[in-house]
Coordinates of C-alpha atoms in Angstrom, one line a residue:
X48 CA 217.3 22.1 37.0
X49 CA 215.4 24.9 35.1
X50 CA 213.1 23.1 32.5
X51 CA 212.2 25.6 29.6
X52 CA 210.0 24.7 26.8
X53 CA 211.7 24.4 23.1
X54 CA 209.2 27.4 21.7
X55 CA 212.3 28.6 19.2
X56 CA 213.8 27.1 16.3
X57 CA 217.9 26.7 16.1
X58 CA 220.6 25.0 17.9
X59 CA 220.2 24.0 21.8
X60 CA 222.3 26.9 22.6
X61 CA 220.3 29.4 21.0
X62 CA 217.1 27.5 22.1
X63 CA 218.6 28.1 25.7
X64 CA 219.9 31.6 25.7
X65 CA 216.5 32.7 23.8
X66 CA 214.3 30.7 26.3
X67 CA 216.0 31.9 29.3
X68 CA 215.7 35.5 27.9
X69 CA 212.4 35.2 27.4
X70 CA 212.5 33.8 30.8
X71 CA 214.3 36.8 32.2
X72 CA 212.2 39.1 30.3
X73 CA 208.9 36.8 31.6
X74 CA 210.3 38.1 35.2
X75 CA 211.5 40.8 34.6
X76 CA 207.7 42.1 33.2
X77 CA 206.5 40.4 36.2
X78 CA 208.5 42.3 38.9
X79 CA 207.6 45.6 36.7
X80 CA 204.2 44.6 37.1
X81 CA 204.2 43.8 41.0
X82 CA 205.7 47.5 41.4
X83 CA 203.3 48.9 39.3
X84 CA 200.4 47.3 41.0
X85 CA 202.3 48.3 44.1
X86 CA 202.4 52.2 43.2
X87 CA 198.3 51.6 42.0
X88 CA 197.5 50.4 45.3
X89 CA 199.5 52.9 47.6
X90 CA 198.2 55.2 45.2
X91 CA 194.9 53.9 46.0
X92 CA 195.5 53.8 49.7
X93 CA 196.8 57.6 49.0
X94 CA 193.2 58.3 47.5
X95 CA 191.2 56.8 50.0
X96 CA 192.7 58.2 52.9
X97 CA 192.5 61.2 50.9
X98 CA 188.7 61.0 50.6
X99 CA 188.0 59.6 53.9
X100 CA 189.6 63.0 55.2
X101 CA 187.7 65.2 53.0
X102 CA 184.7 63.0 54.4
X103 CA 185.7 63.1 57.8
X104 CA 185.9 67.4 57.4
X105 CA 182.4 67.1 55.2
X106 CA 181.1 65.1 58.5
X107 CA 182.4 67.7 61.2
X108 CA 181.3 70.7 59.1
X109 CA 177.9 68.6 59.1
X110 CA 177.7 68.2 62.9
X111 CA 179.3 71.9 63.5
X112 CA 176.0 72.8 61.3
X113 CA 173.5 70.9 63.3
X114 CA 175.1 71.9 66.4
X115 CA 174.5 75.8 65.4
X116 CA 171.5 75.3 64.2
X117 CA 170.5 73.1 67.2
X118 CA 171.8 76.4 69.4
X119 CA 170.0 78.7 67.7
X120 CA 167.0 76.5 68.0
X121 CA 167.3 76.5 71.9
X122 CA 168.4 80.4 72.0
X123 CA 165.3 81.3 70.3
X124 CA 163.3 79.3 72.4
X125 CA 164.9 80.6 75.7
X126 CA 164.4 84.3 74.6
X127 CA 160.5 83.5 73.4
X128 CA 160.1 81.9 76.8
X129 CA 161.3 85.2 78.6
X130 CA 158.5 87.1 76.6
X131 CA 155.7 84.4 78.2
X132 CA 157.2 84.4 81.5
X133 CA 157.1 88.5 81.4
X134 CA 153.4 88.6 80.7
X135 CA 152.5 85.1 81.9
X136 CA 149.1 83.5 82.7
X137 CA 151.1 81.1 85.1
X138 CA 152.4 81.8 88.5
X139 CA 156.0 81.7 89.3
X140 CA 156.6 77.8 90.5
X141 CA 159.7 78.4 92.2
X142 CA 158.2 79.0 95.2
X143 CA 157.6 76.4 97.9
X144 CA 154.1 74.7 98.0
X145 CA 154.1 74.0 101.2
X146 CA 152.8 77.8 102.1
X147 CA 150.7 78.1 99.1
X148 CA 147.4 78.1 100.8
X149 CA 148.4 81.0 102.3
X150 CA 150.0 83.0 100.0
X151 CA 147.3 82.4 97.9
X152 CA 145.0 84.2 100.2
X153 CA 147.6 86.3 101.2
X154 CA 148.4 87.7 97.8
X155 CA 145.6 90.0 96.8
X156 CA 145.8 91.5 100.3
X157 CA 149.3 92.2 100.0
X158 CA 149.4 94.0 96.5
X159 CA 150.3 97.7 96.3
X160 CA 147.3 99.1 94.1
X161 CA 148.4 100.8 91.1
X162 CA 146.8 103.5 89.2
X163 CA 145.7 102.4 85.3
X164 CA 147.8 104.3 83.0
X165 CA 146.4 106.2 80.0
X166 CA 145.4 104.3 77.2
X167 CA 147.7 103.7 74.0
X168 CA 147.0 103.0 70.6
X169 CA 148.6 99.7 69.7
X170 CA 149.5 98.5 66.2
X171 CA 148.3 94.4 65.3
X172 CA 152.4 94.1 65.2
X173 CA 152.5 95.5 68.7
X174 CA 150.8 92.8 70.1
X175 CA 153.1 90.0 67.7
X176 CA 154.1 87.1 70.4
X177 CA 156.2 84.2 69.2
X178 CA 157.2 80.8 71.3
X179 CA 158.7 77.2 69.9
X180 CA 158.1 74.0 70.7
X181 CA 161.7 72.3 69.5
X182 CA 160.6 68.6 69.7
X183 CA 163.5 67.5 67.6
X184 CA 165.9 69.7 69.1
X185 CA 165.1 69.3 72.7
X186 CA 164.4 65.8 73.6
X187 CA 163.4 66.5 77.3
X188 CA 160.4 68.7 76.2
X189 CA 159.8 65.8 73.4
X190 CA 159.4 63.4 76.4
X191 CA 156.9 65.6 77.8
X192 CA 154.7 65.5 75.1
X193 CA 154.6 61.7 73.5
X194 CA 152.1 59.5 73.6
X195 CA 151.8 55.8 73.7
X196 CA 151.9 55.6 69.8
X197 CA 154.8 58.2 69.4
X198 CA 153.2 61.4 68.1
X199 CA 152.3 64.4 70.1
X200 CA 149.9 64.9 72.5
X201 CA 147.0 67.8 71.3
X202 CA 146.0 68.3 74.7
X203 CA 149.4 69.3 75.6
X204 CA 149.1 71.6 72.7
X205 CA 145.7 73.3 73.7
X206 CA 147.4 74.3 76.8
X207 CA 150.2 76.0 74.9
X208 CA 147.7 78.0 73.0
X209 CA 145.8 79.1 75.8
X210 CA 148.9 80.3 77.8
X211 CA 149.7 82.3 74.2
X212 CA 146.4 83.9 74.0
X213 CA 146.9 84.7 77.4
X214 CA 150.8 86.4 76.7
X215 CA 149.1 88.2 74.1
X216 CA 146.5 89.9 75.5
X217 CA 148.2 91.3 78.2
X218 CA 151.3 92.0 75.9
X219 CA 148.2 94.1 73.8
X220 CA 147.6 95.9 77.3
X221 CA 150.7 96.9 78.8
X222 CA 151.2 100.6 78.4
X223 CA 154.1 102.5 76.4
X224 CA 157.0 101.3 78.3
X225 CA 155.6 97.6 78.3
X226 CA 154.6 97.5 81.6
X227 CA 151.4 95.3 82.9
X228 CA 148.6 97.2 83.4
X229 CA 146.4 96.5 86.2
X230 CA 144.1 93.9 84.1
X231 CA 143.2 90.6 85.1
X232 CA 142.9 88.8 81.3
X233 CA 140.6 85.3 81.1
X234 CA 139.7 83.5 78.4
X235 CA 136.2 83.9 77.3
X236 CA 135.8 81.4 74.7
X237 CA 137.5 79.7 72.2
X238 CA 135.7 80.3 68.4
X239 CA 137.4 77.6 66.3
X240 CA 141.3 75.3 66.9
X241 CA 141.4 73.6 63.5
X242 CA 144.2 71.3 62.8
X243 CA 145.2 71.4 59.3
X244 CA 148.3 69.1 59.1
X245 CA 149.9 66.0 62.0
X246 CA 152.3 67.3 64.2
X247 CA 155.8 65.2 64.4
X248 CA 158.0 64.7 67.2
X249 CA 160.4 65.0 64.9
X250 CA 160.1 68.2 63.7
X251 CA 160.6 72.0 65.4
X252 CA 157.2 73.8 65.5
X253 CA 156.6 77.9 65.8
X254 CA 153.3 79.4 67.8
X255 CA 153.1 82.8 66.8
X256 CA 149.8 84.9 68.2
X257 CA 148.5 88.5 67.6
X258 CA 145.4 91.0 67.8
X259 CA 143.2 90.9 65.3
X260 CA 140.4 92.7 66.8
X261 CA 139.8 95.0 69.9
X262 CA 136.4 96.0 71.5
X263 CA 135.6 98.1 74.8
X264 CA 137.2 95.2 77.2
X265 CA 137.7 91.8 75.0
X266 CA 140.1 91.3 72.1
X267 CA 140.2 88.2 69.8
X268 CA 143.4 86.7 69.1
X269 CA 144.5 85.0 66.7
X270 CA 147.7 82.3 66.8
X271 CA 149.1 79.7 64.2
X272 CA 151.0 76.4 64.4
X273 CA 153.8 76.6 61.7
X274 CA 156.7 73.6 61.4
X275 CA 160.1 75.8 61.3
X276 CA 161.9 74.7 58.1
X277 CA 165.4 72.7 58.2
X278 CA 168.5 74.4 56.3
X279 CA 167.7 74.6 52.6
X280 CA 164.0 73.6 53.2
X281 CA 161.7 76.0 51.7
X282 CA 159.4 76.8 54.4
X283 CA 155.6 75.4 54.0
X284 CA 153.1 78.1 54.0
X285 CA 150.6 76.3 55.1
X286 CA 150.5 76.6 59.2
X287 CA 149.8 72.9 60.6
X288 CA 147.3 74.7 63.5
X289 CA 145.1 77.7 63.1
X290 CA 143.3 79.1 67.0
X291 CA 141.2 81.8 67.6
X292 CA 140.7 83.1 71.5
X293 CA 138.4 86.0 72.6
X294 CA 139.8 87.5 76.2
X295 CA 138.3 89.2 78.2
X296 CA 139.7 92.1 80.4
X297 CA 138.6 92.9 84.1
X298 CA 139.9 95.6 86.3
X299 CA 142.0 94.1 88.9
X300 CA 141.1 95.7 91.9
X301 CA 137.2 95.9 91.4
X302 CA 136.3 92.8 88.8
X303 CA 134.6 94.8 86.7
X304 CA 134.8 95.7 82.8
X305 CA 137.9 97.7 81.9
X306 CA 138.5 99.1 78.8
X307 CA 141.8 98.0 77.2
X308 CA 144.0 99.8 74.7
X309 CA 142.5 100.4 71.0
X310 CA 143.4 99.2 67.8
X311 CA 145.7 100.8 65.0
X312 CA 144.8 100.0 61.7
X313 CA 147.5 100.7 59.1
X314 CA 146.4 99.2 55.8
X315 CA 143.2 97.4 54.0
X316 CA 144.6 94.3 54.7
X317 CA 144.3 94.9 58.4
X318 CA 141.1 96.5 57.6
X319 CA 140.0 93.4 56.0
X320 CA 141.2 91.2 58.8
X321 CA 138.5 93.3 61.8
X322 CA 136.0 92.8 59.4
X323 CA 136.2 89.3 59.1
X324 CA 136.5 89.0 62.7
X325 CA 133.2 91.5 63.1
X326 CA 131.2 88.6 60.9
X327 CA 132.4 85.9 63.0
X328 CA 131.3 87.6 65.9
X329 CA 128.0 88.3 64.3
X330 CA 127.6 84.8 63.2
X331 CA 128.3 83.7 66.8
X332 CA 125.6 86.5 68.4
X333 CA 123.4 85.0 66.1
X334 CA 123.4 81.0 66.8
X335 CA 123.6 82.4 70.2
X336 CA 120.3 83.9 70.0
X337 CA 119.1 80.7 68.3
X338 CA 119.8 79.0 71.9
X339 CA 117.8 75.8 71.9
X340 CA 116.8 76.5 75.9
X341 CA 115.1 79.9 74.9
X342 CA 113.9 78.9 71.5
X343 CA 111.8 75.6 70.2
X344 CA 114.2 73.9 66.5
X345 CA 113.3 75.1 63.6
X346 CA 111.5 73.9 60.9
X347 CA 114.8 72.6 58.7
X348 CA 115.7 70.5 62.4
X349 CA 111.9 69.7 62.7
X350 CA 112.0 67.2 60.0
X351 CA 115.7 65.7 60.7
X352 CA 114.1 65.3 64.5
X353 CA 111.1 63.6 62.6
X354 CA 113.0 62.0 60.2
X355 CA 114.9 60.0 62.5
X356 CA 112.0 59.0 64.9
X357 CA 110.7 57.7 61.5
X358 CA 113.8 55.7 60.6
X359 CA 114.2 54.0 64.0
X360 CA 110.6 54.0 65.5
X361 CA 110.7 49.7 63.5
X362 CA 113.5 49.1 66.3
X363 CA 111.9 50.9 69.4
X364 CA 108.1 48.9 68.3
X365 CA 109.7 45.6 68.0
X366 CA 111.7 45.9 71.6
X367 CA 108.1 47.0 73.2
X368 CA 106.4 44.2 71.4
X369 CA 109.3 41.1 72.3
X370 CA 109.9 43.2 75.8
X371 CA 113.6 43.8 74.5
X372 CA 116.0 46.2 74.2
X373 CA 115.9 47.9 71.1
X374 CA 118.7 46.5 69.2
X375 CA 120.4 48.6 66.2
X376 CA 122.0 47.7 63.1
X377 CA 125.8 47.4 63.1
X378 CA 126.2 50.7 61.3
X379 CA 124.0 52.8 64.0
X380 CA 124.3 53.1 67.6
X381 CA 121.9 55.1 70.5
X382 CA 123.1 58.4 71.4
X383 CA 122.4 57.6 75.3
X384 CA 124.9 54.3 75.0
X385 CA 128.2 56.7 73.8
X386 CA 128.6 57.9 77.7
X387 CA 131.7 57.8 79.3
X388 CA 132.9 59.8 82.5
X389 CA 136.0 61.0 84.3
X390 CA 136.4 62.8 87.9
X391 CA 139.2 64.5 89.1
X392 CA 140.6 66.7 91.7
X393 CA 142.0 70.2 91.2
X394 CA 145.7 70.9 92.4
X395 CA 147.6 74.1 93.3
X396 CA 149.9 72.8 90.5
X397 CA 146.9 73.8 87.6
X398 CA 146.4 77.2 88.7
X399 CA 146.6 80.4 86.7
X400 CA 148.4 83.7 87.8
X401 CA 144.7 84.2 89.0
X402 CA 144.9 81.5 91.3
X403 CA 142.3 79.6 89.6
X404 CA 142.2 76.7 87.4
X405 CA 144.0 77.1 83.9
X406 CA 141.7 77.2 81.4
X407 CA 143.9 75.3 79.0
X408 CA 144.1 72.4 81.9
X409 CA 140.3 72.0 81.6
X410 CA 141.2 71.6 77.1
X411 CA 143.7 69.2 78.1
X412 CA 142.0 67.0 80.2
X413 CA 138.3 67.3 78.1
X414 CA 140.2 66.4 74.7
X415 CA 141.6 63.4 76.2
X416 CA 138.6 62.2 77.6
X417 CA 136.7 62.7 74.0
X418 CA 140.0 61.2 72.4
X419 CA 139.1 57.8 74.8
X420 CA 135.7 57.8 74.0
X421 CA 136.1 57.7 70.6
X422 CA 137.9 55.2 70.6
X423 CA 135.7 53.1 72.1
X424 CA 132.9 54.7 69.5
X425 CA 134.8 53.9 66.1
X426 CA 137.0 51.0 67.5
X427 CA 139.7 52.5 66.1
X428 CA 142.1 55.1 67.0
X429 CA 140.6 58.5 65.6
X430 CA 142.6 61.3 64.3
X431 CA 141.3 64.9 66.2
X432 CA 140.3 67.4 63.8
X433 CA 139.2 70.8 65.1
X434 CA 137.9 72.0 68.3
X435 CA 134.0 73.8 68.0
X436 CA 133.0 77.6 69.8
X437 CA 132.4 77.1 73.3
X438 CA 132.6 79.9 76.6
X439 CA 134.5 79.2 80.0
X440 CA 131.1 80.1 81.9
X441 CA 132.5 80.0 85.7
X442 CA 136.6 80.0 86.8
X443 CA 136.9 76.3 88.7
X444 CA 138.5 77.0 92.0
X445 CA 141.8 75.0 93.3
X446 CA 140.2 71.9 95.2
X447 CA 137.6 71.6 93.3
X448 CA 136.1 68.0 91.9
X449 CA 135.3 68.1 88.5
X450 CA 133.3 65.4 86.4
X451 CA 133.7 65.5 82.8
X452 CA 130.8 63.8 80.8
X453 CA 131.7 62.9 77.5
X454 CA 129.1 61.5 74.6
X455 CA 129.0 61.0 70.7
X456 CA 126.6 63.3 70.1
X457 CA 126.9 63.8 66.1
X458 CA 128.3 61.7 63.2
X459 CA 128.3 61.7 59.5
X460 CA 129.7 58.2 58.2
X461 CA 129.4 59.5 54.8
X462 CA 132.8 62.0 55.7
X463 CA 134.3 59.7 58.4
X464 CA 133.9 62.2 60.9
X465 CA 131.9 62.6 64.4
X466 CA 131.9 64.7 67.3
X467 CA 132.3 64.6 71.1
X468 CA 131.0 66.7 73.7
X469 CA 132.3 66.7 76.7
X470 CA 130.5 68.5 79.7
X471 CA 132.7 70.2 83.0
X472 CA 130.8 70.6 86.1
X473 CA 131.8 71.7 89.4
X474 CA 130.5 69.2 92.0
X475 CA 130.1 71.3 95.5
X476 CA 130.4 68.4 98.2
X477 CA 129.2 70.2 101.2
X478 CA 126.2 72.3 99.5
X479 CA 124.9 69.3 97.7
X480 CA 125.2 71.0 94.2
X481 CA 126.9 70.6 90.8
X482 CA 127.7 73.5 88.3
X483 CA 128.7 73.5 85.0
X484 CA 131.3 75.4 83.5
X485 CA 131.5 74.8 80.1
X486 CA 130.7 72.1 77.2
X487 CA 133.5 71.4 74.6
X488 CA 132.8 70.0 71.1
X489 CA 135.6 67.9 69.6
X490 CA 135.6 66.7 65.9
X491 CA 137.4 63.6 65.3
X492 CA 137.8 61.6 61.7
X493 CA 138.4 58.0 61.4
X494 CA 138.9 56.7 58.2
X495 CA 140.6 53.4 58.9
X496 CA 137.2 51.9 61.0
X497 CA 133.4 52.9 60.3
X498 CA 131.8 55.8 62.1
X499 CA 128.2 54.4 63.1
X500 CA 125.2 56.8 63.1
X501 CA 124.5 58.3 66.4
X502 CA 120.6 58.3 66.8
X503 CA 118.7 60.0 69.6
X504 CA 116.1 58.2 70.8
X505 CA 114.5 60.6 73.3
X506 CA 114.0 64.5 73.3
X507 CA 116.9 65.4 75.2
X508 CA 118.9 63.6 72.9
X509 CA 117.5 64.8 70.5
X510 CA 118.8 68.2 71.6
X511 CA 122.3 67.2 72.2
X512 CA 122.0 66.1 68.3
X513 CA 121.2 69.1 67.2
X514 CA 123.3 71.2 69.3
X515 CA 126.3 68.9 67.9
X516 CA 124.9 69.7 64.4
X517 CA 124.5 73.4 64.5
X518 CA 128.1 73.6 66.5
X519 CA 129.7 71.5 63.3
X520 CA 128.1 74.0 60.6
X521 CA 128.8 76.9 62.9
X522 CA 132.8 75.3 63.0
X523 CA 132.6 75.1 58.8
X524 CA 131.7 78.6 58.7
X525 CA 134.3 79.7 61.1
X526 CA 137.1 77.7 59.6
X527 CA 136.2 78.9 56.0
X528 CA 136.5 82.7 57.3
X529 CA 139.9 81.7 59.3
X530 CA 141.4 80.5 55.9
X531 CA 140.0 84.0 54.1
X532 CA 141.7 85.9 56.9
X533 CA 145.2 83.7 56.5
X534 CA 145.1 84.3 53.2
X535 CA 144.7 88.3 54.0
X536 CA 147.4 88.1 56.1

C-alpha cells in the first residue's frame, strides 16, 4: 500500500488523485532529471575524451618537436665533428695498437714530402670553426663527462679547447682548396681560459673558435663557450667560457719556423680586435721581461715580501724559543704545507697527430690535481674560475713519467679566491734527470668555506708568492681586454 501524505485540502478522492499526481509528476521530474544528468555526463565523457585527444596530439606534436630538434642537435654535431676530424690534432684511433710502436716510428719515414703551396690571404671568417658538446641531447657523451657531484668535468673541457685551437690553426693554414699544408701546429701557450657562467649537464653547449691575430709563424686564437638556446629561448649573449691559444707553426719536414698565411682585415672592428691582441702580447713581453730568475722584485713586492716577514716573524721567534713548530692562526696557513703530488705514465692513447703527448691531456690532468688540492686547502669543494698565461716549454714524449706538483701559492680571503700552481716535469729514469715542461696557474673561489692566507716563510716561497701574484694581475688584465674584444666582436 502506497502511503501519501494529506498536503491538499478536499475530499479523499481528490486528496488521492492530487497526491498521486503530484506523485507521478515527483517521478516523472525525477526520471527527466536522471536523463538529463545522463546526457550531462556522456556529454562530459564526450568532452573529456575530446580533450584528452587534443592532449594526446598536443603531446605527440611535443615529442615530434623534441625529437627534431634532438636530430638536428646530433646532425650538427656529426657535421662539426667531420670539420675537427679533417684538420685534427688527434691521430686516427682506428688503427690497431698492437703495431703502434712501430708505425709511430715508421710514419715520418714513410711520408711522401710535399711542396708548401703559395701563401693566401685568409679572412678572420675563414678560419670560423664551430663543434658542440650536446650533454642533454646525447647522454653517452654526458656520461663521459660527469663527475661525482653531477656537473661537468672542466678538465674534460680544456681538452676540447685545445683540440679546437688546434682545428683552427691548421684550418687558418690550409691553402685555397682547403688542403693541409705541410705545417706541424703546437700550442705555445695559453694567455687567459676564464669561466664566466657553470656549465650544466643539462644543457647543449657551442665551441666556436677563430683568428684574431696572425704573425710570421704563430697565430692567436680565440674560442668561446656559448649554451645553445631551447625553442622559444632567446639566446644568452653572454658566452659561459671565453679561451685564448697562441700556436705556433713549424715546417714539417725541417722543424723550423714557417711562415703561415696572413691576415685579411675587412673593417675597424677587425681592426680593433689585432689591436687588442697586439697589447696583450705586449703586456705579456713585458712581465716576461720582469722574469723573477733574471731580475731581483721590485720595490712595490719589496715591502709585501717585508711586510709579511713582519706579520709572521712573532710565530717563527716563539717556535725557535719553545723548540716548536711554528703554529699559525686558523685563518693562515704556510705556503710550504699546501703540497700535494701526482705521477703518472704516458700512453699511446694521449698522443697528438704529432705523436706526442696532447697538450690538452697535460690541462686535464693538472686542473684536477689543483681541483684536489684545493680541496683539501679550503675544506670545501671550490668552484674553478680562470686558468692564468703559461707556455708548453718541451713536447712530453709517449712513455714518459710525469710528476705534477701542485701548491697554494696565492690567496686573497678578502674575495674568496686562491690560486694553484701546478708544476709538470719530465722524470728521465735512466739519465737520472727531471725536466720541466710547464707550470699552470689555476684560480679557484670558495665562498661557502674560508680561504686562509698563504704565507711564505722562506725566500723561495717567497718567489712562488709573487709569481702567483703578478700571474693573477697579469690574468685581470687579460680578462678585462678579452671582454673589450667580445664586446667588439
Amino acid at each position: 500500500m502506497l502511503c501519501i501524505p494529506a498536503v491538499c485540502r478536499g475530499s479523499a478522492n481528490s486528496t488521492a488523485t492530487s497526491s498521486l499526481f503530484r506523485l507521478g509528476a515527483f517521478v516523472f521530474n525525477d526520471r527527466a532529471h536522471t536523463r538529463i544528468a545522463g546526457l550531462k555526463t556522456t556529454s562530459l565523457q564526450s568532452k573529456q575524451e575530446s580533450s584528452a585527444s587534443d592532449a594526446a596530439s598536443v603531446h605527440s606534436e611535443n615529442i615530434e618537436k623534441v625529437e627534431e630538434k634532438h636530430k638536428r642537435m646530433l646532425e650538427r654535431y656529426a657535421e662539426s665533428q667531420h670539420i675537427l676530424d679533417k684538420y685534427s690534432v688527434m691521430p686516427d684511433r682506428g688503427s690497431d695498437y698492437m703495431s703502434i710502436l712501430q708505425r709511430i716510428t715508421n710514419e715520418n719515414a714513410s711520408d711522401v714530402r710535399r711542396p708548401k703551396q703559395p701563401l693566401v690571404l685568409k679572412r678572420i671568417s675563414d678560419s670560423f670553426t664551430e663543434t658542440y658538446l650536446p650533454f642533454k641531447d646525447n647522454l653517452a657523451l654526458r656520461e663521459e663527462y660527469i663527475n661525482y657531484y653531477g656537473d661537468i668535468r672542466l678538465g674534460k673541457v680544456l681538452e676540447d679547447l685545445d683540440r679546437l685551437a688546434g682545428a683552427v690553426a691548421y684550418k687558418h693554414a690550409s691553402d685555397s682548396n682547403g688542403d693541409l699544408a705541410p705545417i706541424i701546429f703546437v700550442t705555445a701557450a695559453v694567455d687567459r681560459i676564464d669561466l664566466k657562467a657553470t656549465l650544466s649537464p643539462n644543457r647543449n653547449y657551442r665551441l666556436t673558435g677563430t683568428v684574431t691575430f696572425v704573425g710570421f709563424s704563430s697565430m692567436e686564437i680565440n674560442i668561446q663557450l656559448q649554451t645553445v638556446p631551447e625553442p622559444g629561448e632567446p639566446s644568452d649573449p653572454e658566452p659561459n667560457l671565453v679561451a685564448r691559444f697562441t700556436m705556433v707553426g713549424r715546417d714539417k719536414y725541417t722543424g723550423k719556423s714557417s711562415q703561415v698565411n696572413p691576415l685579411l682585415l675587412e673593417d675597424e672592428n677587425q681592426r680593433r680586435l689585432v689591436k687588442v691582441s697586439e697589447q696583450i702580447k705586449e703586456h705579456k713581453k713585458e712581465a716576461a721581461e720582469r722574469n723573477l730568475l733574471k731580475h731581483p722584485p721590485s720595490a712595490e713586492e719589496r715591502l709585501v715580501i717585508h711586510q709579511l716577514w713582519l706579520e709572521t716573524k712573532k710565530y717563527q721567534d716563539a717556535a725557535t724559543t719553545f723548540g716548536s713548530h711554528p703554529a699559525l692562526p686558523s685563518d693562515m696557513v704556510w705556503l710550504d704545507k699546501t703540497e700535494m703530488e701526482s705521477v703518472t705514465v704516458c700512453f699511446p692513447s694521449e698522443r697528438n697527430v704529432h705523436n706526442k703527448i696532447f697538450g690538452g691531456y697535460l690541462m686535464r690532468l693538472a686542473h684536477e690535481l689543483s681541483f684536489a688540492n684545493g680541496f683539501v686547502y679550503t675544506r670545501a669543494r671550490p668552484s674553478y674560475v680562470s686558468l692564468d698565461d703559461f707556455s708548453f716549454k718541451k713536447p712530453v714524449n709517449i712513455g714518459s713519467i710525469l710528476r705534477l706538483t701542485s701548491q697554494v701559492v696565492y690567496s686573497e680571503p678578502e674575495h674568496n679566491t686562491f690560486q694553484v700552481a701546478v708544476s709538470v716535469d719530465v722524470i728521465d729514469n735512466m739519465k737520472k734527470t727531471t725536466e720541466r715542461t710547464n707550470t699552470f696557474y689555476f684560480n679557484f673561489s670558495c665562498p661557502s668555506s674560508q680561504v686562509r692566507r698563504v704565507i711564505p716563510r722562506t725566500y723561495e716561497d717567497m718567489m712562488k708568492y709573487l709569481e702567483g701574484r703578478r700571474r693573477a694581475q697579469t690574468g685581470k688584465l687579460i680578462s678585462k681586454l678579452q671582454n673589450s674584444m667580445q664586446k667588439e666582436s
